[in-house]
Short mmCIF file of C-alpha atoms in Angstrom, two decimals:
data_model
loop_
_atom_site.label_atom_id
_atom_site.label_comp_id
_atom_site.label_asym_id
_atom_site.label_seq_id
_atom_site.Cartn_x
_atom_site.Cartn_y
_atom_site.Cartn_z
CA UNK A 21 0.00 0.00 0.00
CA UNK A 22 1.19 3.53 -0.75
CA UNK A 23 1.12 6.60 1.48
CA UNK A 24 -1.62 8.93 0.27
CA UNK A 25 0.51 11.96 1.12
CA UNK A 26 4.08 11.26 -0.04
CA UNK A 27 3.53 8.17 -2.23
CA UNK A 28 6.12 5.95 -0.48
CA UNK A 29 5.35 2.30 0.22
CA UNK A 30 3.87 1.79 3.67
CA UNK A 31 5.63 -0.93 5.71
CA UNK A 32 3.31 -2.33 8.36
CA UNK A 33 -0.13 -0.92 8.99
CA UNK A 34 -0.99 2.55 7.69
CA UNK A 35 -1.96 5.36 10.03
CA UNK A 36 -5.23 7.23 9.49
CA UNK A 37 -4.64 10.93 10.12
CA UNK A 38 -6.63 14.11 9.65
CA UNK A 39 -4.57 16.68 7.76
CA UNK A 40 -6.38 19.99 7.23
CA UNK A 41 -9.80 18.33 7.17
CA UNK A 42 -8.87 15.36 4.94
CA UNK A 43 -8.59 11.88 6.46
CA UNK A 44 -5.71 10.06 4.77
CA UNK A 45 -3.92 6.72 5.16
CA UNK A 46 -0.26 7.64 5.50
CA UNK A 47 3.13 6.23 6.47
CA UNK A 48 4.68 6.74 9.92
CA UNK A 49 6.82 9.62 8.62
CA UNK A 50 3.78 11.57 7.32
CA UNK A 51 1.60 10.66 10.33
CA UNK A 52 3.28 13.36 12.43
CA UNK A 53 1.92 16.02 10.06
CA UNK A 54 -1.66 15.52 11.19
CA UNK A 55 -3.88 14.30 14.01
CA UNK A 56 -4.41 10.56 14.23
CA UNK A 57 -7.99 9.38 13.70
CA UNK A 58 -9.30 6.32 15.49
CA UNK A 59 -9.48 3.23 13.29
CA UNK A 60 -12.98 1.78 12.88
CA UNK A 61 -13.11 -1.56 14.69
CA UNK A 62 -14.26 -4.51 12.64
CA UNK A 63 -17.46 -6.07 13.93
CA UNK A 64 -16.99 -9.33 15.82
CA UNK A 65 -18.46 -12.35 14.04
CA UNK A 66 -22.02 -12.99 15.13
CA UNK A 67 -22.49 -9.45 16.45
CA UNK A 68 -24.33 -6.79 14.57
CA UNK A 69 -22.94 -3.32 14.36
CA UNK A 70 -24.89 -0.82 16.48
CA UNK A 71 -27.61 0.88 14.52
CA UNK A 72 -27.07 4.51 13.69
CA UNK A 73 -29.27 6.79 15.77
CA UNK A 74 -32.46 7.74 13.99
CA UNK A 75 -32.59 11.23 12.59
CA UNK A 76 -34.70 13.50 14.78
CA UNK A 77 -38.23 13.98 13.49
CA UNK A 78 -38.85 17.51 12.29
CA UNK A 79 -42.28 18.92 12.04
CA UNK A 80 -43.31 19.77 8.51
CA UNK A 81 -43.43 23.56 8.46
CA UNK A 82 -41.03 24.75 11.16
CA UNK A 83 -39.76 27.56 8.90
CA UNK A 84 -43.10 29.31 9.28
CA UNK A 85 -42.98 29.29 13.07
CA UNK A 86 -41.10 32.59 12.95
CA UNK A 87 -43.79 34.31 10.90
CA UNK A 88 -46.72 36.28 12.25
CA UNK A 89 -49.03 33.50 11.12
CA UNK A 90 -48.83 30.28 9.21
CA UNK A 91 -49.86 29.79 5.62
CA UNK A 92 -53.33 28.26 5.67
CA UNK A 93 -53.63 24.56 4.84
CA UNK A 94 -55.94 25.14 1.87
CA UNK A 95 -53.78 27.82 0.23
CA UNK A 96 -53.85 26.06 -3.16
CA UNK A 97 -57.64 25.92 -3.24
CA UNK A 98 -57.94 29.57 -2.19
CA UNK A 99 -55.55 30.71 -4.90
CA UNK A 100 -57.28 28.65 -7.58
CA UNK A 101 -60.74 29.87 -6.54
CA UNK A 102 -59.67 33.55 -6.53
CA UNK A 103 -57.92 33.12 -9.89
CA UNK A 104 -61.01 31.56 -11.48
CA UNK A 105 -63.23 34.34 -10.06
CA UNK A 106 -61.06 36.85 -11.94
CA UNK A 107 -61.30 34.69 -15.10
CA UNK A 108 -57.52 34.32 -15.23
CA UNK A 109 -55.58 31.32 -16.45
CA UNK A 110 -52.54 30.15 -14.54
CA UNK A 111 -50.42 31.84 -17.17
CA UNK A 112 -52.30 35.14 -16.68
CA UNK A 113 -51.68 34.99 -12.93
CA UNK A 114 -48.02 34.15 -13.46
CA UNK A 115 -47.63 37.15 -15.77
CA UNK A 116 -49.46 39.39 -13.29
CA UNK A 117 -47.09 38.57 -10.41
CA UNK A 118 -44.02 38.15 -12.67
CA UNK A 119 -43.38 34.51 -11.76
CA UNK A 120 -43.25 31.29 -13.78
CA UNK A 121 -46.41 29.41 -14.69
CA UNK A 122 -45.00 26.13 -13.32
CA UNK A 123 -44.68 27.79 -9.90
CA UNK A 124 -48.38 28.69 -9.93
CA UNK A 125 -49.28 25.13 -10.94
CA UNK A 126 -47.25 23.62 -8.09
CA UNK A 127 -48.65 26.06 -5.54
CA UNK A 128 -52.25 25.42 -6.61
CA UNK A 129 -51.71 21.66 -6.43
CA UNK A 130 -50.34 22.07 -2.90
CA UNK A 131 -46.95 20.61 -3.83
CA UNK A 132 -45.16 23.82 -2.93
CA UNK A 133 -45.78 26.26 -0.10
CA UNK A 134 -45.30 29.80 -1.44
CA UNK A 135 -42.36 31.77 -0.09
CA UNK A 136 -43.08 35.08 1.61
CA UNK A 137 -42.34 37.20 -1.48
CA UNK A 138 -44.54 35.08 -3.74
CA UNK A 139 -47.26 34.87 -1.08
CA UNK A 140 -47.43 38.66 -0.81
CA UNK A 141 -47.63 39.02 -4.60
CA UNK A 142 -50.43 36.45 -4.78
CA UNK A 143 -52.36 38.14 -1.97
CA UNK A 144 -52.14 41.54 -3.69
CA UNK A 145 -53.00 40.27 -7.15
CA UNK A 146 -55.92 38.11 -6.04
CA UNK A 147 -57.15 40.16 -3.09
CA UNK A 148 -56.99 37.22 -0.66
CA UNK A 149 -55.21 36.36 2.58
CA UNK A 150 -53.10 33.23 2.83
CA UNK A 151 -51.98 33.65 6.44
CA UNK A 152 -53.70 32.05 9.38
CA UNK A 153 -53.18 34.49 12.26
CA UNK A 154 -54.44 33.32 15.65
CA UNK A 155 -56.38 35.58 18.01
CA UNK A 156 -53.54 35.40 20.57
CA UNK A 157 -51.06 36.86 18.10
CA UNK A 158 -53.43 39.69 17.15
CA UNK A 159 -54.05 40.71 20.78
CA UNK A 160 -50.37 40.44 21.72
CA UNK A 161 -49.39 42.72 18.82
CA UNK A 162 -51.99 45.39 19.65
CA UNK A 163 -50.95 45.82 23.27
CA UNK A 164 -47.21 45.98 22.62
CA UNK A 165 -45.01 48.90 23.59
CA UNK A 166 -43.95 51.07 20.67
CA UNK A 167 -40.27 51.90 20.62
CA UNK A 168 -37.99 53.66 18.17
CA UNK A 169 -35.73 51.42 16.16
CA UNK A 170 -32.62 52.22 14.18
CA UNK A 171 -34.67 51.79 11.01
CA UNK A 172 -37.11 54.49 12.19
CA UNK A 173 -34.24 56.91 12.78
CA UNK A 174 -32.84 56.28 9.30
CA UNK A 175 -36.28 56.91 7.79
CA UNK A 176 -36.63 60.14 9.77
CA UNK A 177 -33.25 61.45 8.60
CA UNK A 178 -34.09 60.70 4.95
CA UNK A 179 -37.36 62.62 5.18
#
């Protein structure tokens, strides 16, 4: 076997070392250039290797937890209904909001949850709401303390 770093023939067993993020099988001379990595132990005959831990289950729409409300479950049906009421085809709607027709098709089928930018465009063009805002969020927003932010100061100076 050859050293993966210098190319010399390895006498004896190779050393597995991590050199700048790469794990290589090297000779004893090159092994001092990196940090030795533990060799994987072969499984004993008759014993099964321990199963890898299962990936943690993620809930489906955790990205939307940070939003004011979640996109309603029937967003595709609402979009299609509003589009048909305006006598628009999917292509007409796509042209209106300056997006691709295939995106509209996927959203209406429910295969794709619209991103915030697309959702806002759809809401404006169709005159509908796609967010499901709970009563708790509405009341908590109304009673909040108003404070000046850095963005407000920048807007004031521009005016």
